Coordinates of N, CA, C and O in Angstrom, one line a residue:
X1 N -8.5 -67.7 -25.6 CA -7.3 -67.4 -26.1 C -6.9 -66.1 -25.1 O -5.7 -66.0 -25.0
X2 N -7.5 -65.3 -25.3 CA -7.1 -64.0 -24.4 C -6.6 -64.3 -23.0 O -5.5 -64.0 -22.8
X3 N -7.4 -65.2 -22.1 CA -6.8 -65.7 -21.1 C -5.5 -66.3 -21.0 O -4.3 -65.8 -20.2
X4 N -5.3 -67.0 -22.1 CA -4.0 -67.7 -22.4 C -3.0 -66.7 -22.6 O -1.8 -66.8 -22.0
X5 N -3.3 -65.9 -23.5 CA -2.1 -64.7 -23.7 C -1.5 -63.9 -22.4 O -0.4 -63.7 -22.5
X6 N -2.6 -63.6 -21.8 CA -2.5 -62.6 -20.4 C -1.4 -63.9 -19.3 O -0.8 -63.1 -18.5
X7 N -1.9 -65.0 -19.6 CA -0.8 -66.0 -18.5 C 0.3 -66.3 -19.1 O 1.5 -66.4 -18.2
X8 N 0.6 -66.1 -20.4 CA 2.0 -66.0 -20.6 C 2.7 -67.6 -20.9 O 3.6 -67.8 -21.4
X9 N 1.6 -68.5 -20.8 CA 2.0 -70.0 -21.1 C 2.1 -70.3 -22.5 O 3.2 -71.1 -22.7
X10 N 1.1 -70.1 -23.2 CA 0.7 -70.1 -24.5 C 0.5 -71.8 -25.2 O 0.6 -71.9 -26.3
X11 N 0.3 -72.5 -24.1 CA 0.1 -73.6 -24.6 C -1.4 -73.9 -24.9 O -1.5 -74.6 -26.2
X12 N -2.3 -73.5 -24.4 CA -3.7 -73.5 -24.8 C -4.0 -72.6 -26.0 O -4.7 -72.9 -26.8
X13 N -3.1 -71.6 -26.0 CA -3.2 -70.8 -27.3 C -2.9 -71.5 -28.6 O -3.6 -71.7 -29.7
X14 N -1.7 -72.2 -28.4 CA -1.4 -73.1 -29.6 C -2.3 -74.2 -29.8 O -2.6 -74.6 -31.2
X15 N -3.1 -74.8 -29.0 CA -4.0 -75.8 -29.3 C -5.2 -75.3 -29.6 O -5.7 -75.9 -30.7
X16 N -5.4 -73.8 -29.5 CA -6.7 -73.1 -29.9 C -6.5 -73.0 -31.3 O -7.3 -72.9 -32.3
X17 N -5.4 -72.3 -31.7 CA -5.1 -72.3 -33.1 C -5.1 -73.6 -34.0 O -5.6 -73.7 -34.9
X18 N -4.9 -74.5 -33.5 CA -4.8 -75.8 -34.1 C -6.4 -76.4 -34.2 O -6.8 -76.8 -35.4
X19 N -7.1 -76.2 -33.4 CA -8.5 -76.1 -33.5 C -9.1 -75.3 -34.6 O -10.0 -75.9 -35.1
X20 N -8.8 -74.0 -34.7 CA -9.2 -73.3 -35.5 C -9.0 -73.8 -37.2 O -9.6 -74.0 -37.7
X21 N -7.7 -74.3 -36.9 CA -7.4 -74.9 -38.5 C -7.9 -76.0 -38.8 O -8.4 -76.0 -40.0
X22 N -8.2 -77.0 -37.9 CA -8.8 -78.1 -38.1 C -10.5 -77.7 -38.4 O -11.1 -78.4 -39.1
X23 N -11.0 -76.7 -37.8 CA -12.6 -76.3 -38.0 C -12.4 -75.6 -39.6 O -13.6 -75.9 -40.3
X24 N -11.3 -75.0 -39.7 CA -11.0 -74.5 -41.4 C -11.2 -75.7 -42.2 O -11.7 -75.5 -43.2
X25 N -10.4 -76.9 -41.9 CA -10.4 -77.9 -42.7 C -11.5 -78.7 -42.8 O -11.9 -79.1 -44.0
X26 N -12.3 -78.7 -41.7 CA -13.8 -79.1 -42.1 C -14.6 -78.3 -42.9 O -15.3 -79.1 -43.5
X27 N -14.6 -77.2 -42.9 CA -15.3 -76.4 -43.8 C -14.8 -76.6 -45.1 O -15.8 -76.5 -46.0
X28 N -13.7 -76.7 -45.2 CA -13.1 -76.7 -46.9 C -13.3 -78.1 -47.3 O -13.8 -78.3 -48.5
X29 N -12.9 -79.2 -46.7 CA -13.0 -80.4 -47.1 C -14.3 -81.2 -46.8 O -14.6 -82.5 -47.3
X30 N -14.9 -81.1 -45.6 CA -15.9 -81.8 -45.0 C -15.5 -83.2 -44.8 O -16.4 -84.0 -44.7
X31 N -14.5 -83.4 -44.2 CA -14.0 -85.0 -44.0 C -13.4 -84.6 -42.6 O -12.5 -84.2 -42.3
X32 N -13.8 -85.4 -41.7 CA -13.6 -85.4 -40.1 C -12.1 -85.8 -39.9 O -11.4 -85.5 -39.4
X33 N -11.8 -86.9 -40.8 CA -10.2 -87.6 -40.7 C -9.4 -86.3 -41.1 O -8.3 -86.1 -40.4
X34 N -9.5 -85.4 -42.0 CA -8.5 -84.6 -42.8 C -8.5 -83.4 -41.7 O -7.5 -83.2 -41.1
X35 N -9.7 -83.1 -40.9 CA -9.9 -82.1 -39.9 C -9.0 -82.7 -38.5 O -8.1 -81.9 -37.9
X36 N -9.2 -83.7 -38.2 CA -8.2 -84.2 -36.8 C -6.9 -84.5 -37.4 O -6.0 -83.9 -36.5
X37 N -6.5 -84.6 -38.7 CA -5.1 -84.7 -38.8 C -4.4 -83.3 -39.0 O -3.6 -83.0 -38.4
X38 N -5.3 -82.2 -39.5 CA -5.0 -81.0 -39.6 C -4.8 -80.4 -38.2 O -4.0 -79.7 -37.8
X39 N -5.8 -80.6 -37.3 CA -5.7 -80.3 -35.9 C -4.3 -80.6 -35.2 O -3.8 -80.1 -34.6
X40 N -4.1 -82.0 -35.3 CA -3.0 -82.6 -34.8 C -1.5 -82.1 -35.2 O -0.8 -81.6 -34.4
X41 N -1.5 -81.9 -36.5 CA -0.4 -81.4 -37.1 C -0.2 -79.9 -36.8 O 0.9 -79.6 -36.3
X42 N -0.9 -79.0 -37.0 CA -1.0 -77.8 -36.5 C -0.7 -77.5 -34.9 O 0.3 -76.8 -34.6
X43 N -1.4 -78.1 -34.3 CA -1.1 -78.1 -32.6 C 0.0 -78.8 -32.1 O 1.1 -77.9 -31.6
X44 N 0.6 -79.9 -32.8 CA 1.9 -80.1 -32.4 C 3.0 -79.3 -32.9 O 3.9 -79.1 -32.4
X45 N 2.9 -78.6 -34.0 CA 3.9 -78.0 -34.8 C 4.0 -76.8 -33.8 O 4.9 -76.3 -33.7
X46 N 2.9 -76.4 -33.5 CA 3.1 -74.9 -32.9 C 3.4 -75.2 -31.3 O 4.3 -74.3 -31.0
X47 N 3.0 -76.0 -30.6 CA 3.6 -76.3 -29.3 C 5.0 -76.7 -29.3 O 5.8 -76.3 -28.5
X48 N 5.6 -77.3 -30.3 CA 6.9 -77.8 -30.6 C 8.0 -76.9 -31.1 O 9.0 -76.5 -30.6
X49 N 7.4 -75.8 -32.1 CA 8.2 -74.7 -32.6 C 7.7 -73.2 -32.2 O 8.6 -72.6 -31.8
X50 N 6.8 -72.8 -32.4 CA 6.3 -71.6 -32.1 C 6.3 -71.3 -30.7 O 6.5 -70.1 -30.3
X51 N 5.9 -72.3 -29.8 CA 5.6 -71.7 -28.4 C 7.1 -71.7 -27.7 O 7.0 -70.6 -26.8
X52 N 8.1 -72.1 -27.9 CA 9.4 -71.9 -27.0 C 9.7 -70.6 -27.7 O 10.5 -69.7 -27.1
X53 N 9.9 -70.3 -28.9 CA 10.4 -68.8 -29.6 C 9.5 -68.0 -29.0 O 10.1 -67.0 -28.5
X54 N 8.1 -67.9 -28.8 CA 7.4 -67.0 -28.5 C 7.4 -66.8 -26.9 O 7.5 -65.6 -26.8
X55 N 7.7 -68.0 -25.9 CA 8.1 -67.5 -24.6 C 9.2 -66.9 -24.2 O 9.4 -66.1 -23.6
X56 N 10.3 -67.2 -25.5 CA 11.5 -66.5 -25.2 C 11.5 -64.9 -25.5 O 12.1 -64.2 -25.0
X57 N 10.7 -64.7 -26.7 CA 10.5 -63.6 -27.1 C 9.6 -62.5 -26.0 O 9.9 -61.4 -25.8
X58 N 8.6 -63.2 -25.5 CA 7.8 -62.5 -24.7 C 8.3 -62.1 -23.0 O 8.3 -61.2 -22.7
X59 N 9.0 -63.4 -22.6 CA 9.7 -63.3 -21.4 C 11.3 -63.1 -21.3 O 11.8 -62.8 -20.0
X60 N 11.8 -63.2 -22.2 CA 13.4 -62.9 -22.3 C 14.3 -63.9 -22.0 O 13.5 -64.7 -21.3
X61 N 15.5 -64.0 -21.9 CA 16.2 -65.1 -21.5 C 16.4 -64.6 -19.7 O 16.3 -63.9 -19.3
X62 N 16.4 -66.4 -19.1 CA 16.6 -66.1 -17.8 C 17.7 -65.4 -17.3 O 19.1 -65.8 -17.9
X63 N 18.0 -64.7 -16.5 CA 19.5 -64.1 -16.1 C 19.8 -64.5 -14.5 O 18.7 -64.5 -13.8
X64 N 20.6 -64.9 -14.2 CA 21.3 -65.4 -13.0 C 21.2 -64.2 -12.3 O 21.7 -63.2 -12.6
X65 N 20.5 -64.3 -10.9 CA 20.7 -62.7 -9.9 C 21.0 -63.6 -8.6 O 21.1 -64.7 -8.3
X66 N 21.5 -62.6 -7.7 CA 21.7 -62.8 -6.5 C 22.9 -63.8 -6.5 O 23.8 -64.0 -7.1
X67 N 22.7 -64.9 -5.4 CA 23.7 -65.9 -5.3 C 23.9 -66.7 -6.7 O 24.9 -67.1 -6.8
X68 N 23.0 -66.9 -7.1 CA 22.9 -67.7 -8.7 C 24.0 -67.2 -9.6 O 24.6 -67.7 -10.2
X69 N 24.2 -65.9 -9.4 CA 25.2 -65.1 -10.5 C 26.6 -65.3 -9.9 O 27.4 -65.0 -10.7
X70 N 26.8 -65.6 -8.9 CA 28.0 -65.9 -8.1 C 28.7 -67.4 -8.7 O 30.0 -67.2 -8.7
X71 N 28.0 -68.2 -8.8 CA 28.5 -69.6 -9.3 C 29.2 -69.4 -10.4 O 28.8 -68.8 -11.5
X72 N 30.2 -69.9 -10.6 CA 31.2 -70.0 -11.5 C 32.5 -68.7 -11.8 O 33.3 -68.7 -12.6
X73 N 32.2 -68.0 -10.7 CA 32.8 -66.7 -10.7 C 34.3 -67.2 -10.0 O 34.4 -68.1 -9.3
X74 N 35.3 -66.3 -10.1 CA 36.7 -66.4 -9.6 C 36.6 -65.7 -8.5 O 36.3 -64.7 -8.4
X75 N 37.3 -66.1 -7.3 CA 37.6 -65.6 -6.2 C 38.8 -65.6 -5.8 O 39.8 -66.8 -6.1
X76 N 39.4 -64.9 -4.7 CA 40.6 -65.0 -4.1 C 40.7 -65.5 -2.7 O 40.0 -65.0 -2.2
X77 N 41.4 -66.6 -2.3 CA 41.3 -66.9 -0.9 C 42.1 -65.9 0.0 O 43.4 -65.3 -0.2
X78 N 41.4 -65.5 0.9 CA 41.9 -64.3 1.9 C 42.6 -65.1 3.0 O 43.6 -64.9 3.5
X79 N 41.9 -66.1 3.6 CA 42.3 -67.1 4.6 C 42.3 -68.4 4.4 O 41.0 -68.7 4.0
X80 N 43.1 -69.3 4.8 CA 43.1 -70.7 4.2 C 41.9 -71.2 4.3 O 41.1 -71.1 5.2
X81 N 41.2 -72.2 3.0 CA 40.1 -72.5 3.1 C 40.3 -74.2 2.8 O 41.0 -74.7 2.3
X82 N 39.5 -74.7 3.9 CA 39.5 -76.2 4.1 C 38.0 -76.7 3.9 O 37.2 -76.0 3.8
X83 N 37.9 -78.0 4.4 CA 36.5 -78.6 4.3 C 35.6 -78.0 5.3 O 34.3 -78.4 5.3
X84 N 35.8 -77.3 6.2 CA 35.3 -76.7 7.6 C 35.2 -75.3 7.3 O 34.4 -74.7 8.3
X85 N 35.9 -74.4 6.8 CA 35.9 -72.9 6.8 C 37.1 -72.3 6.0 O 38.0 -73.1 5.5
X86 N 36.8 -71.0 6.0 CA 38.0 -70.0 5.5 C 37.2 -69.2 5.0 O 36.0 -69.0 4.9
X87 N 37.8 -68.0 4.1 CA 37.2 -66.7 3.8 C 38.0 -66.5 2.4 O 39.1 -67.1 2.0
X88 N 37.2 -66.0 1.5 CA 37.6 -65.7 -0.1 C 36.9 -64.3 -0.2 O 35.9 -64.1 0.4
X89 N 37.6 -63.8 -1.3 CA 37.1 -62.6 -1.7 C 36.5 -62.7 -3.0 O 37.0 -63.2 -3.9
X90 N 35.3 -62.5 -3.0 CA 34.4 -62.4 -4.0 C 33.6 -61.5 -4.5 O 33.0 -61.0 -3.8
X91 N 33.9 -60.7 -5.6 CA 33.1 -59.6 -6.2 C 33.4 -58.7 -5.3 O 32.6 -57.6 -4.9
X92 N 34.3 -58.3 -4.6 CA 34.6 -57.4 -3.7 C 34.5 -57.3 -2.2 O 34.4 -56.6 -1.5
X93 N 33.6 -58.5 -1.9 CA 33.1 -59.0 -0.7 C 33.9 -60.1 -0.1 O 34.3 -60.6 -0.8
X94 N 34.0 -60.1 1.2 CA 34.7 -61.2 2.0 C 33.4 -62.3 2.3 O 32.6 -61.9 2.8
X95 N 33.8 -63.4 1.9 CA 32.5 -64.6 2.1 C 33.4 -65.9 2.9 O 34.4 -65.9 2.5
X96 N 32.4 -66.4 4.0 CA 33.1 -67.5 4.4 C 32.8 -68.7 3.4 O 32.1 -68.7 2.3
X97 N 33.9 -69.6 3.3 CA 33.9 -70.4 2.1 C 34.3 -72.0 3.0 O 35.0 -71.9 4.2
X98 N 34.3 -72.8 2.0 CA 34.7 -74.2 2.4 C 34.9 -74.8 0.8 O 34.5 -74.2 -0.2
X99 N 36.0 -75.8 0.9 CA 36.4 -76.3 -0.2 C 35.4 -77.7 -0.7 O 34.7 -77.9 0.0
X100 N 35.2 -77.8 -2.1 CA 34.2 -78.4 -2.7 C 35.1 -80.0 -2.1 O 34.4 -80.9 -2.1
X101 N 36.4 -80.2 -2.5 CA 36.9 -81.4 -2.3 C 37.5 -81.1 -0.5 O 38.5 -80.4 -0.3
X102 N 36.7 -81.8 0.3 CA 37.4 -81.4 1.6 C 38.7 -82.1 2.1 O 39.1 -81.9 3.4
X103 N 39.2 -82.7 1.3 CA 40.6 -83.4 1.7 C 41.6 -82.4 1.3 O 42.8 -82.7 1.8
X104 N 41.5 -81.4 0.5 CA 42.7 -80.6 0.1 C 42.3 -79.3 0.4 O 41.6 -78.3 -0.1
X105 N 43.1 -78.6 1.7 CA 42.9 -77.3 1.9 C 43.5 -76.3 0.8 O 44.5 -76.8 0.1
X106 N 43.3 -74.9 0.8 CA 43.8 -74.2 -0.1 C 44.3 -73.0 0.7 O 43.7 -72.5 1.4
X107 N 45.5 -72.6 0.3 CA 46.2 -71.8 0.8 C 46.0 -70.1 0.6 O 45.5 -70.2 -0.7
X108 N 46.0 -69.1 1.3 CA 45.6 -68.1 1.0 C 46.5 -67.6 -0.2 O 47.4 -67.8 -0.3
X109 N 45.8 -66.5 -0.9 CA 46.2 -65.7 -2.2 C 46.0 -66.8 -3.2 O 46.3 -66.2 -4.5
X110 N 45.6 -68.1 -3.4 CA 45.3 -68.8 -4.4 C 44.0 -68.3 -5.1 O 43.0 -67.9 -4.3
X111 N 43.9 -68.4 -6.3 CA 42.3 -68.3 -7.0 C 41.8 -69.5 -7.1 O 42.0 -70.3 -7.0
X112 N 40.5 -69.3 -6.8 CA 39.4 -70.5 -6.8 C 38.3 -70.2 -7.7 O 38.2 -69.0 -8.0
X113 N 37.5 -71.4 -7.9 CA 36.2 -70.9 -8.7 C 35.3 -71.4 -7.8 O 35.0 -72.3 -7.2
X114 N 33.9 -70.7 -7.7 CA 33.0 -71.0 -6.8 C 31.9 -72.0 -7.8 O 31.5 -71.7 -8.8
X115 N 31.7 -72.9 -6.9 CA 31.0 -73.9 -7.5 C 29.6 -74.1 -7.0 O 28.7 -74.5 -7.6
X116 N 29.5 -73.5 -5.9 CA 28.1 -73.6 -5.2 C 28.0 -72.5 -4.3 O 29.0 -72.1 -3.6
X117 N 27.0 -71.7 -3.7 CA 26.6 -71.3 -2.7 C 25.8 -71.9 -1.7 O 24.5 -72.3 -2.2
X118 N 26.3 -72.5 -0.7 CA 25.4 -73.1 0.4 C 25.0 -72.1 1.5 O 26.0 -72.0 2.5
X119 N 24.0 -71.7 1.6 CA 23.6 -70.6 2.7 C 24.3 -69.5 2.4 O 24.3 -68.5 1.6
X120 N 25.2 -69.1 3.3 CA 26.1 -67.8 3.4 C 27.5 -68.2 3.0 O 28.6 -67.6 3.5
X121 N 27.8 -69.5 2.5 CA 29.0 -70.0 2.7 C 29.2 -70.3 1.0 O 28.4 -71.2 0.4
X122 N 30.2 -69.8 0.5 CA 30.9 -70.2 -0.9 C 31.7 -71.6 -1.0 O 32.6 -71.7 -0.3
X123 N 31.0 -72.6 -1.7 CA 31.8 -73.6 -1.7 C 32.9 -73.6 -3.2 O 32.1 -73.2 -4.2
X124 N 33.9 -73.7 -2.7 CA 35.2 -73.3 -3.8 C 35.8 -74.7 -4.1 O 36.1 -75.3 -3.4
X125 N 36.6 -74.6 -5.4 CA 37.3 -75.3 -6.0 C 38.7 -74.9 -6.5 O 38.6 -73.7 -7.2
X126 N 39.6 -75.4 -6.0 CA 41.0 -74.7 -6.5 C 41.3 -74.6 -8.0 O 41.1 -75.6 -8.7
X127 N 41.6 -73.5 -8.4 CA 42.0 -73.5 -10.0 C 43.4 -74.3 -10.3 O 44.2 -74.4 -9.4
X128 N 43.5 -74.5 -11.2 CA 44.9 -75.3 -11.5 C 46.0 -74.4 -11.6 O 45.8 -73.2 -11.9
X129 N 47.3 -75.0 -11.1 CA 48.4 -74.2 -10.9 C 49.3 -73.8 -12.2 O 49.2 -75.0 -12.9

């Protein structure tokens, strides 16, 4: 159980606690069927309910960083963007960009939403006018 706590996955820890509960039930009731049922119920309950809560508490919520944090942000077109290229101002920096819908170019000055970062290129979608 100690190694499981250090790894942070908590799966084997939940199974171990279920096994201890099953062993306790065997000691109290002396019936193998009851012990197996207690082991199964406790293990499944802990893996299903306690493990996700414990992992969130220990590891925290995932925070988008780097280019992942840029997806969904708004940008302003600096030079016309089409399916092959263009530029947008995103978070104070100028990025090369291309449109998500390659058939519709976007004029300079329009606001767009970043839908993806492909390498060093922002893939953008024009906001509704």
